[in-house]
């Protein structure tokens, strides 16, 4: 293996949600993500994608689940107890 000095291009639509080791991309041919890369022998790079609104959406979903659980618990607690006639 030997060192590499070049450009990494991801075959995905350009978006600021992509990162390479925490670094946002630059546009390559107006549609693809690209980063200037300098790699030593045996080094690894990590490309990640986290959409902008995903964090807020997950918190809203969690709040909705908590509200549904609370509503269900309240409904079950207020139901009249049934007795079985012997």
mmCIF file of C-alpha atoms in Angstrom:
data_model
loop_
_atom_site.group_PDB
_atom_site.id
_atom_site.type_symbol
_atom_site.label_atom_id
_atom_site.label_comp_id
_atom_site.label_asym_id
_atom_site.label_seq_id
_atom_site.Cartn_x
_atom_site.Cartn_y
_atom_site.Cartn_z
ATOM 1 C CA UNK A 1 0.000 0.000 0.000
ATOM 2 C CA UNK A 2 1.055 3.558 -0.554
ATOM 3 C CA UNK A 3 -0.149 7.083 0.254
ATOM 4 C CA UNK A 4 -2.930 8.664 -1.809
ATOM 5 C CA UNK A 5 -3.488 12.343 -2.583
ATOM 6 C CA UNK A 6 -6.595 13.034 -4.651
ATOM 7 C CA UNK A 7 -10.321 13.647 -4.674
ATOM 8 C CA UNK A 8 -12.992 11.328 -3.251
ATOM 9 C CA UNK A 9 -16.286 11.539 -5.145
ATOM 10 C CA UNK A 10 -19.456 9.875 -3.832
ATOM 11 C CA UNK A 11 -21.979 8.699 -6.397
ATOM 12 C CA UNK A 12 -24.898 10.225 -4.518
ATOM 13 C CA UNK A 13 -26.829 13.471 -4.947
ATOM 14 C CA UNK A 14 -25.027 16.464 -3.467
ATOM 15 C CA UNK A 15 -26.279 17.491 -0.048
ATOM 16 C CA UNK A 16 -24.853 19.130 3.037
ATOM 17 C CA UNK A 17 -25.974 16.133 5.106
ATOM 18 C CA UNK A 18 -22.993 14.111 3.794
ATOM 19 C CA UNK A 19 -19.699 14.313 5.705
ATOM 20 C CA UNK A 20 -16.262 12.748 5.361
ATOM 21 C CA UNK A 21 -14.772 12.477 8.858
ATOM 22 C CA UNK A 22 -16.977 15.422 9.894
ATOM 23 C CA UNK A 23 -16.085 17.620 6.908
ATOM 24 C CA UNK A 24 -18.935 18.797 4.628
ATOM 25 C CA UNK A 25 -18.560 18.175 0.877
ATOM 26 C CA UNK A 26 -18.100 20.521 -2.041
ATOM 27 C CA UNK A 27 -20.125 20.136 -5.209
ATOM 28 C CA UNK A 28 -18.506 18.105 -7.988
ATOM 29 C CA UNK A 29 -20.031 18.600 -11.446
ATOM 30 C CA UNK A 30 -22.878 20.418 -9.635
ATOM 31 C CA UNK A 31 -24.565 17.164 -8.589
ATOM 32 C CA UNK A 32 -22.128 14.908 -6.686
ATOM 33 C CA UNK A 33 -20.335 15.185 -3.336
ATOM 34 C CA UNK A 34 -16.545 15.551 -3.377
ATOM 35 C CA UNK A 35 -13.758 15.983 -0.821
ATOM 36 C CA UNK A 36 -10.049 16.632 -1.228
ATOM 37 C CA UNK A 37 -8.409 13.610 0.382
ATOM 38 C CA UNK A 38 -4.884 12.908 1.618
ATOM 39 C CA UNK A 39 -4.532 9.331 2.822
ATOM 40 C CA UNK A 40 -1.541 7.648 4.308
ATOM 41 C CA UNK A 41 -0.985 3.952 3.704
ATOM 42 C CA UNK A 42 -3.655 1.915 5.506
ATOM 43 C CA UNK A 43 -5.756 4.925 6.644
ATOM 44 C CA UNK A 44 -9.542 4.735 6.562
ATOM 45 C CA UNK A 45 -12.084 7.452 5.891
ATOM 46 C CA UNK A 46 -15.703 7.431 7.056
ATOM 47 C CA UNK A 47 -18.479 8.914 4.931
ATOM 48 C CA UNK A 48 -21.736 9.505 6.812
ATOM 49 C CA UNK A 49 -25.189 10.858 5.962
ATOM 50 C CA UNK A 50 -27.507 12.438 8.554
ATOM 51 C CA UNK A 51 -30.439 14.405 7.095
ATOM 52 C CA UNK A 52 -30.953 17.897 8.493
ATOM 53 C CA UNK A 53 -34.401 17.347 10.041
ATOM 54 C CA UNK A 54 -33.886 13.782 11.260
ATOM 55 C CA UNK A 55 -32.852 14.674 14.824
ATOM 56 C CA UNK A 56 -35.938 16.846 15.384
ATOM 57 C CA UNK A 57 -38.172 14.217 13.771
ATOM 58 C CA UNK A 58 -36.846 11.515 16.109
ATOM 59 C CA UNK A 59 -37.521 13.723 19.161
ATOM 60 C CA UNK A 60 -41.071 14.452 17.947
ATOM 61 C CA UNK A 61 -41.682 10.728 17.369
ATOM 62 C CA UNK A 62 -40.392 9.919 20.854
ATOM 63 C CA UNK A 63 -42.670 12.575 22.370
ATOM 64 C CA UNK A 64 -45.604 11.116 20.425
ATOM 65 C CA UNK A 65 -44.874 7.613 21.733
ATOM 66 C CA UNK A 66 -44.615 8.925 25.293
ATOM 67 C CA UNK A 67 -47.940 10.752 24.918
ATOM 68 C CA UNK A 68 -49.626 7.646 23.499
ATOM 69 C CA UNK A 69 -48.277 5.504 26.357
ATOM 70 C CA UNK A 70 -49.491 8.039 28.929
ATOM 71 C CA UNK A 71 -52.947 8.249 27.306
ATOM 72 C CA UNK A 72 -53.234 4.449 27.237
ATOM 73 C CA UNK A 73 -52.126 4.138 30.858
ATOM 74 C CA UNK A 74 -54.646 6.844 31.900
ATOM 75 C CA UNK A 75 -57.476 5.146 29.999
ATOM 76 C CA UNK A 76 -56.709 1.737 31.521
ATOM 77 C CA UNK A 77 -56.444 3.194 35.041
ATOM 78 C CA UNK A 78 -59.854 4.926 34.784
ATOM 79 C CA UNK A 79 -61.790 1.945 33.449
ATOM 80 C CA UNK A 80 -64.247 0.504 35.956
ATOM 81 C CA UNK A 81 -63.140 -2.789 37.410
ATOM 82 C CA UNK A 82 -65.203 -5.740 36.224
ATOM 83 C CA UNK A 83 -66.369 -8.266 38.744
ATOM 84 C CA UNK A 84 -67.352 -11.804 37.903
ATOM 85 C CA UNK A 85 -70.642 -12.972 39.367
ATOM 86 C CA UNK A 86 -70.385 -16.356 40.982
#
